[in-house]
Every structure is written in C-alpha cells, then in structure tokens.
PDB file of C-alpha atoms in Angstrom:
ATOM      1  CA  MET S   1      -0.128   0.065  -0.043  1.00 47.00           C
ATOM      2  CA  SER S   2       1.330   3.549  -0.735  1.00 49.00           C
ATOM      3  CA  LYS S   3       1.732   5.994   1.833  1.00 47.00           C
ATOM      4  CA  GLY S   4      -0.887   8.076  -0.105  1.00 44.00           C
ATOM      5  CA  LEU S   5      -3.377   5.410  -0.051  1.00 38.00           C
ATOM      6  CA  PHE S   6      -2.312   4.680   3.496  1.00 37.00           C
ATOM      7  CA  TRP S   7      -3.096   8.429   5.025  1.00 37.00           C
ATOM      8  CA  THR S   8      -6.276   8.680   2.677  1.00 38.00           C
ATOM      9  CA  PHE S   9      -7.655   5.393   4.339  1.00 38.00           C
ATOM     10  CA  PHE S  10      -6.418   6.388   7.894  1.00 36.00           C
ATOM     11  CA  LEU S  11      -7.568  10.069   8.204  1.00 38.00           C
ATOM     12  CA  PHE S  12     -10.978   8.709   6.657  1.00 40.00           C
ATOM     13  CA  LEU S  13     -11.495   5.899   8.870  1.00 41.00           C
ATOM     14  CA  CYS S  14     -10.342   7.293  12.182  1.00 42.00           C
ATOM     15  CA  PRO S  15     -12.961  10.103  12.554  1.00 41.00           C
ATOM     16  CA  THR S  16     -15.479   7.964  10.974  1.00 38.00           C
ATOM     17  CA  ALA S  17     -14.777   5.609  13.912  1.00 43.00           C
ATOM     18  CA  LEU S  18     -14.906   7.922  16.561  1.00 43.00           C
ATOM     19  CA  PHE S  19     -17.455  10.530  15.369  1.00 43.00           C
ATOM     20  CA  GLY S  20     -19.437   8.658  13.630  1.00 44.00           C
ATOM     21  CA  LYS S  21     -22.582   6.652  14.816  1.00 42.00           C
ATOM     22  CA  LYS S  22     -22.776   6.088  18.343  1.00 45.00           C
ATOM     23  CA  PRO S  23     -21.424   2.695  19.190  1.00 47.00           C
ATOM     24  CA  ASP S  24     -23.713  -0.077  20.509  1.00 52.00           C
ATOM     25  CA  VAL S  25     -23.691  -0.177  24.236  1.00 56.00           C
ATOM     26  CA  SER S  26     -26.452  -2.416  25.696  1.00 56.00           C
ATOM     27  CA  PRO S  27     -27.982  -0.587  28.941  1.00 62.00           C
ATOM     28  CA  PRO S  28     -26.977  -2.164  32.338  1.00 64.00           C
ATOM     29  CA  VAL S  29     -29.292  -5.070  33.398  1.00 65.00           C
ATOM     30  CA  PRO S  30     -31.036  -4.379  36.810  1.00 71.00           C
ATOM     31  CA  ASP S  31     -28.190  -6.103  39.048  1.00 89.00           C
ATOM     32  CA  GLN S  32     -25.621  -4.095  37.097  1.00 90.00           C
ATOM     33  CA  GLN S  33     -27.475  -0.943  37.332  1.00 93.00           C
ATOM     34  CA  GLN S  34     -27.508  -1.879  41.402  1.00 95.00           C
ATOM     35  CA  GLN S  35     -23.934  -2.713  41.300  1.00 96.00           C
ATOM     36  CA  ILE S  36     -23.065   0.724  39.695  1.00 96.00           C
ATOM     37  CA  GLN S  37     -25.139   2.571  42.208  1.00 97.00           C
ATOM     38  CA  ARG S  38     -23.746   0.636  45.240  1.00 97.00           C
ATOM     39  CA  MET S  39     -19.956   1.209  43.722  1.00 97.00           C
ATOM     40  CA  PHE S  40     -20.769   5.002  43.082  1.00 98.00           C
ATOM     41  CA  GLU S  41     -21.794   4.995  46.550  1.00 98.00           C
ATOM     42  CA  LEU S  42     -18.792   3.457  48.108  1.00 97.00           C
ATOM     43  CA  VAL S  43     -16.437   5.709  46.542  1.00 97.00           C
ATOM     44  CA  ASN S  44     -18.367   8.788  47.783  1.00 98.00           C
ATOM     45  CA  ARG S  45     -18.576   7.173  51.095  1.00 97.00           C
ATOM     46  CA  ALA S  46     -14.455   6.541  50.818  1.00 96.00           C
ATOM     47  CA  ARG S  47     -14.036  10.432  49.652  1.00 97.00           C
ATOM     48  CA  SER S  48     -16.240  11.583  52.207  1.00 97.00           C
ATOM     49  CA  GLY S  49     -14.774   9.902  55.089  1.00 95.00           C
ATOM     50  CA  ARG S  50     -11.434  11.707  53.964  1.00 95.00           C
ATOM     51  CA  ARG S  51     -13.157  14.955  53.583  1.00 96.00           C
ATOM     52  CA  ILE S  52     -13.278  15.259  50.156  1.00 96.00           C
ATOM     53  CA  THR S  53     -15.850  16.395  47.943  1.00 95.00           C
ATOM     54  CA  ILE S  54     -18.016  13.768  46.745  1.00 97.00           C
ATOM     55  CA  LEU S  55     -18.277  12.671  42.914  1.00 98.00           C
ATOM     56  CA  GLY S  56     -21.259  13.538  40.634  1.00 97.00           C
ATOM     57  CA  LEU S  57     -22.541  10.371  38.303  1.00 97.00           C
ATOM     58  CA  ASP S  58     -22.020  12.016  34.401  1.00 97.00           C
ATOM     59  CA  PRO S  59     -23.505   9.683  32.121  1.00 97.00           C
ATOM     60  CA  ARG S  60     -20.987  10.582  29.138  1.00 97.00           C
ATOM     61  CA  LEU S  61     -18.412   8.839  31.381  1.00 98.00           C
ATOM     62  CA  CYS S  62     -20.548   6.041  32.572  1.00 97.00           C
ATOM     63  CA  GLN S  63     -20.919   5.299  28.287  1.00 97.00           C
ATOM     64  CA  ALA S  64     -17.208   5.551  28.292  1.00 97.00           C
ATOM     65  CA  ALA S  65     -16.698   3.298  30.976  1.00 97.00           C
ATOM     66  CA  ALA S  66     -19.396   0.643  29.921  1.00 97.00           C
ATOM     67  CA  MET S  67     -18.089   0.593  26.134  1.00 96.00           C
ATOM     68  CA  HIS S  68     -14.326  -0.076  27.414  1.00 96.00           C
ATOM     69  CA  ALA S  69     -15.871  -2.338  29.953  1.00 96.00           C
ATOM     70  CA  GLU S  70     -17.823  -4.417  27.037  1.00 96.00           C
ATOM     71  CA  GLU S  71     -14.786  -4.410  24.936  1.00 95.00           C
ATOM     72  CA  MET S  72     -12.517  -5.857  27.496  1.00 95.00           C
ATOM     73  CA  ALA S  73     -15.292  -8.622  27.899  1.00 95.00           C
ATOM     74  CA  ARG S  74     -15.350  -9.023  24.354  1.00 94.00           C
ATOM     75  CA  TYR S  75     -11.633  -9.457  23.787  1.00 93.00           C
ATOM     76  CA  HIS S  76     -10.919 -11.267  27.368  1.00 93.00           C
ATOM     77  CA  TYR S  77      -8.207  -8.711  28.681  1.00 93.00           C
ATOM     78  CA  VAL S  78      -7.385  -5.885  31.271  1.00 93.00           C
ATOM     79  CA  SER S  79      -5.779  -2.755  30.110  1.00 90.00           C
ATOM     80  CA  ASP S  80      -6.903   1.022  29.837  1.00 85.00           C
ATOM     81  CA  ARG S  81      -5.668   1.019  26.074  1.00 88.00           C
ATOM     82  CA  GLY S  82      -8.451  -0.297  23.999  1.00 87.00           C
ATOM     83  CA  HIS S  83      -8.154  -3.676  21.906  1.00 84.00           C
ATOM     84  CA  GLY S  84      -6.581  -3.489  18.243  1.00 78.00           C
ATOM     85  CA  ILE S  85      -3.977  -1.351  16.580  1.00 73.00           C
ATOM     86  CA  PHE S  86      -5.414   2.304  16.888  1.00 78.00           C
ATOM     87  CA  GLY S  87      -6.529   1.709  20.635  1.00 86.00           C
ATOM     88  CA  SER S  88      -8.597   4.012  22.604  1.00 91.00           C
ATOM     89  CA  THR S  89      -7.105   5.893  25.432  1.00 95.00           C
ATOM     90  CA  PRO S  90      -9.067   7.304  28.429  1.00 96.00           C
ATOM     91  CA  GLY S  91      -9.435  10.410  27.242  1.00 95.00           C
ATOM     92  CA  SER S  92     -10.151   9.667  23.478  1.00 95.00           C
ATOM     93  CA  ARG S  93     -13.275   7.432  24.857  1.00 95.00           C
ATOM     94  CA  ALA S  94     -14.470  10.417  26.911  1.00 97.00           C
ATOM     95  CA  TRP S  95     -14.109  12.815  24.394  1.00 95.00           C
ATOM     96  CA  ALA S  96     -16.047  10.451  21.934  1.00 95.00           C
ATOM     97  CA  CYS S  97     -18.898  10.044  24.374  1.00 96.00           C
ATOM     98  CA  GLY S  98     -18.957  13.909  24.391  1.00 96.00           C
ATOM     99  CA  TYR S  99     -17.400  14.592  27.776  1.00 97.00           C
ATOM    100  CA  ALA S 100     -14.819  17.405  27.278  1.00 95.00           C
ATOM    101  CA  TRP S 101     -12.209  17.083  29.754  1.00 96.00           C
ATOM    102  CA  SER S 102      -9.696  19.047  31.872  1.00 95.00           C
ATOM    103  CA  ASN S 103      -8.589  15.996  33.681  1.00 95.00           C
ATOM    104  CA  ILE S 104      -9.180  12.556  33.264  1.00 97.00           C
ATOM    105  CA  GLY S 105      -8.541   9.210  34.976  1.00 96.00           C
ATOM    106  CA  GLU S 106      -9.428   5.726  35.067  1.00 96.00           C
ATOM    107  CA  THR S 107      -9.044   2.544  36.889  1.00 96.00           C
ATOM    108  CA  VAL S 108      -9.939  -1.079  35.564  1.00 96.00           C
ATOM    109  CA  CYS S 109     -10.463  -4.414  36.612  1.00 95.00           C
ATOM    110  CA  GLY S 110     -11.178  -7.763  35.982  1.00 94.00           C
ATOM    111  CA  GLY S 111     -12.416 -10.671  38.313  1.00 89.00           C
ATOM    112  CA  SER S 112     -15.122 -10.356  41.069  1.00 88.00           C
ATOM    113  CA  SER S 113     -18.585  -9.537  40.454  1.00 88.00           C
ATOM    114  CA  ASP S 114     -18.312  -8.129  44.404  1.00 93.00           C
ATOM    115  CA  VAL S 115     -18.738  -4.475  44.464  1.00 96.00           C
ATOM    116  CA  VAL S 116     -16.726  -4.344  47.746  1.00 96.00           C
ATOM    117  CA  SER S 117     -13.709  -6.549  46.938  1.00 96.00           C
ATOM    118  CA  VAL S 118     -13.419  -4.544  43.954  1.00 96.00           C
ATOM    119  CA  LEU S 119     -13.298  -1.482  45.467  1.00 97.00           C
ATOM    120  CA  ASN S 120     -10.776  -2.807  47.793  1.00 96.00           C
ATOM    121  CA  SER S 121      -8.447  -3.883  45.351  1.00 95.00           C
ATOM    122  CA  TRP S 122      -8.492  -0.615  43.851  1.00 96.00           C
ATOM    123  CA  LEU S 123      -8.054   1.332  47.227  1.00 95.00           C
ATOM    124  CA  GLY S 124      -5.223  -1.437  48.132  1.00 95.00           C
ATOM    125  CA  ARG S 125      -3.329   0.095  45.148  1.00 95.00           C
ATOM    126  CA  ARG S 126      -1.693   3.282  45.500  1.00 95.00           C
ATOM    127  CA  ALA S 127      -2.091   4.546  41.754  1.00 94.00           C
ATOM    128  CA  SER S 128      -5.984   3.556  41.809  1.00 94.00           C
ATOM    129  CA  ALA S 129      -6.309   4.916  45.402  1.00 95.00           C
ATOM    130  CA  HIS S 130      -5.051   7.986  44.172  1.00 95.00           C
ATOM    131  CA  ILE S 131      -7.504   8.375  41.233  1.00 95.00           C
ATOM    132  CA  LEU S 132     -10.540   7.570  43.713  1.00 95.00           C
ATOM    133  CA  ILE S 133      -9.563  10.016  46.292  1.00 94.00           C
ATOM    134  CA  ASP S 134      -7.920  12.842  44.032  1.00 96.00           C
ATOM    135  CA  GLU S 135      -9.507  16.346  44.965  1.00 95.00           C
ATOM    136  CA  ASP S 136      -9.147  17.418  41.377  1.00 95.00           C
ATOM    137  CA  TYR S 137     -11.960  14.742  40.130  1.00 97.00           C
ATOM    138  CA  GLN S 138     -15.475  16.196  40.067  1.00 97.00           C
ATOM    139  CA  GLU S 139     -17.104  13.596  38.380  1.00 98.00           C
ATOM    140  CA  THR S 140     -17.163   9.747  37.691  1.00 98.00           C
ATOM    141  CA  GLY S 141     -18.691   7.382  35.281  1.00 98.00           C
ATOM    142  CA  ILE S 142     -19.021   3.016  36.274  1.00 98.00           C
ATOM    143  CA  GLY S 143     -19.165   0.430  33.725  1.00 97.00           C
ATOM    144  CA  ILE S 144     -19.591  -3.095  34.285  1.00 97.00           C
ATOM    145  CA  ALA S 145     -19.400  -5.917  31.791  1.00 96.00           C
ATOM    146  CA  ARG S 146     -19.757  -9.870  32.285  1.00 94.00           C
ATOM    147  CA  GLY S 147     -17.455 -11.962  30.607  1.00 92.00           C
ATOM    148  CA  ALA S 148     -17.459 -15.666  30.184  1.00 90.00           C
ATOM    149  CA  THR S 149     -15.318 -16.315  33.258  1.00 91.00           C
ATOM    150  CA  ARG S 150     -15.125 -12.531  35.094  1.00 94.00           C
ATOM    151  CA  THR S 151     -16.475  -9.159  35.680  1.00 96.00           C
ATOM    152  CA  TYR S 152     -15.172  -6.631  34.056  1.00 97.00           C
ATOM    153  CA  TRP S 153     -15.211  -3.032  35.898  1.00 97.00           C
ATOM    154  CA  VAL S 154     -14.307   0.565  34.686  1.00 98.00           C
ATOM    155  CA  LEU S 155     -14.090   3.318  36.531  1.00 98.00           C
ATOM    156  CA  MET S 156     -13.517   6.739  35.076  1.00 98.00           C
ATOM    157  CA  VAL S 157     -13.029  10.229  37.095  1.00 98.00           C
ATOM    158  CA  GLY S 158     -12.773  13.238  35.247  1.00 97.00           C
ATOM    159  CA  THR S 159     -13.156  17.172  35.624  1.00 96.00           C
ATOM    160  CA  ARG S 160     -14.698  19.352  32.918  1.00 94.00           C
ATOM    161  CA  PRO S 161     -12.508  22.754  32.104  1.00 92.00           C
ATOM    162  CA  ARG S 162     -14.010  26.049  33.299  1.00 82.00           C
ATOM    163  CA  ASP S 163     -14.452  27.589  30.221  1.00 72.00           C
ATOM    164  CA  SER S 164     -15.115  24.821  27.932  1.00 56.00           C
ATOM    165  CA  SER S 165     -11.953  24.926  25.904  1.00 52.00           C
ATOM    166  CA  PRO S 166      -9.243  22.213  26.363  1.00 49.00           C
ATOM    167  CA  ARG S 167      -6.128  23.364  28.952  1.00 48.00           C
ATOM    168  CA  LYS S 168      -2.929  23.108  27.502  1.00 50.00           C
ATOM    169  CA  GLY S 169      -1.898  21.090  30.379  1.00 52.00           C
ATOM    170  CA  TRP S 170      -4.668  18.641  30.079  1.00 54.00           C
ATOM    171  CA  ASN S 171      -3.871  15.701  32.893  1.00 60.00           C
ATOM    172  CA  LEU S 172      -4.337  12.005  32.023  1.00 62.00           C
ATOM    173  CA  ARG S 173      -4.086   9.456  34.404  1.00 61.00           C
ATOM    174  CA  VAL S 174      -4.608   5.766  34.193  1.00 62.00           C
ATOM    175  CA  THR S 175      -3.857   2.486  36.412  1.00 60.00           C
ATOM    176  CA  LEU S 176      -4.789  -1.182  35.827  1.00 57.00           C
TER     177      LEU S 176
END
C-alpha cells in the first residue's frame, strides 16, 4: 500500500470511527445498575470519610466506561488501552462520548463481581487509590460487563474545563 493511500484510508477511517454513529452499548441490566449505584455510593463514602468533595455521576463517563468494560469482556483482556492497533485511551473514549475534560483518570479491574472486593482492590493499590480520592476530580462514570469467566469493571473520573475549551496542560492518569 502506498503512503498516500494509507494516509487517505487512515484519515477517513479514524474520524469516522470516533465521530460516526454512536457505538452500541447495551444498557445495564437491573443487577448491574444496582452494582453501579453501590460502587458510586462506596466511592463517595470513601471520599467523604477523607473530607473530599463527593463525585457526581456523569452519563457520558458512564457510557465511556461501559464501552470499555464491554470491549474488555469481548476480547478477554484488562488494560486502560482499547483493543486493536488504534486502541482507544481514557481521554479518547471520554471525548467520543461527548465529555470534554481538563483532567481524566481511569482504573480497571477484571475478576470479581462483588462491589466491595473490587473497591478494596482499587483502594489497596496506590495508583488506583490516588485516582479514587484525588480532590481534582468532580465526576465519575462506572461501567460493568460480564465475560465468560469474569466481570470487568471500569471507573472513570474527570473534571470538565471551566471555560469549555481544552487547556494546554491536560492531565491524564490511568491505572490497571
């Protein structure tokens, strides 16, 4: 393939994939919705216990988290990067779902379906705990997907810019 043909294909495919029709994400089933709500409450309880402002639940971050959880379940992997050669990042997933951010963070887990054990796992790892209790974050989104052998969790946290235009010093934090 010539360079010109490659770049034509690349420049057409990437924006179409990112900004084309909305990805298919199945709505959470009642049990998953209860687990998302429980995780949201427990994260905010952990934050308020440290006298940190609680997070709001943002539907765009929830959609981005759910998309990534479903992708991890489909391809049986645990990572902050999306599957494939042009793997998504937490920031690109948030933007694709309409969430303009100045700070973004994400922590992922594959294993238990128990909310408390997943949260304890995150709080037990320094990088994940830092994301969960960082005062800079204002909103969160939580996604869950069940794979054949385990449950995949994604928790995204973000802060929107004050003036709605991206800042030069964007902050991206990711943990596994």
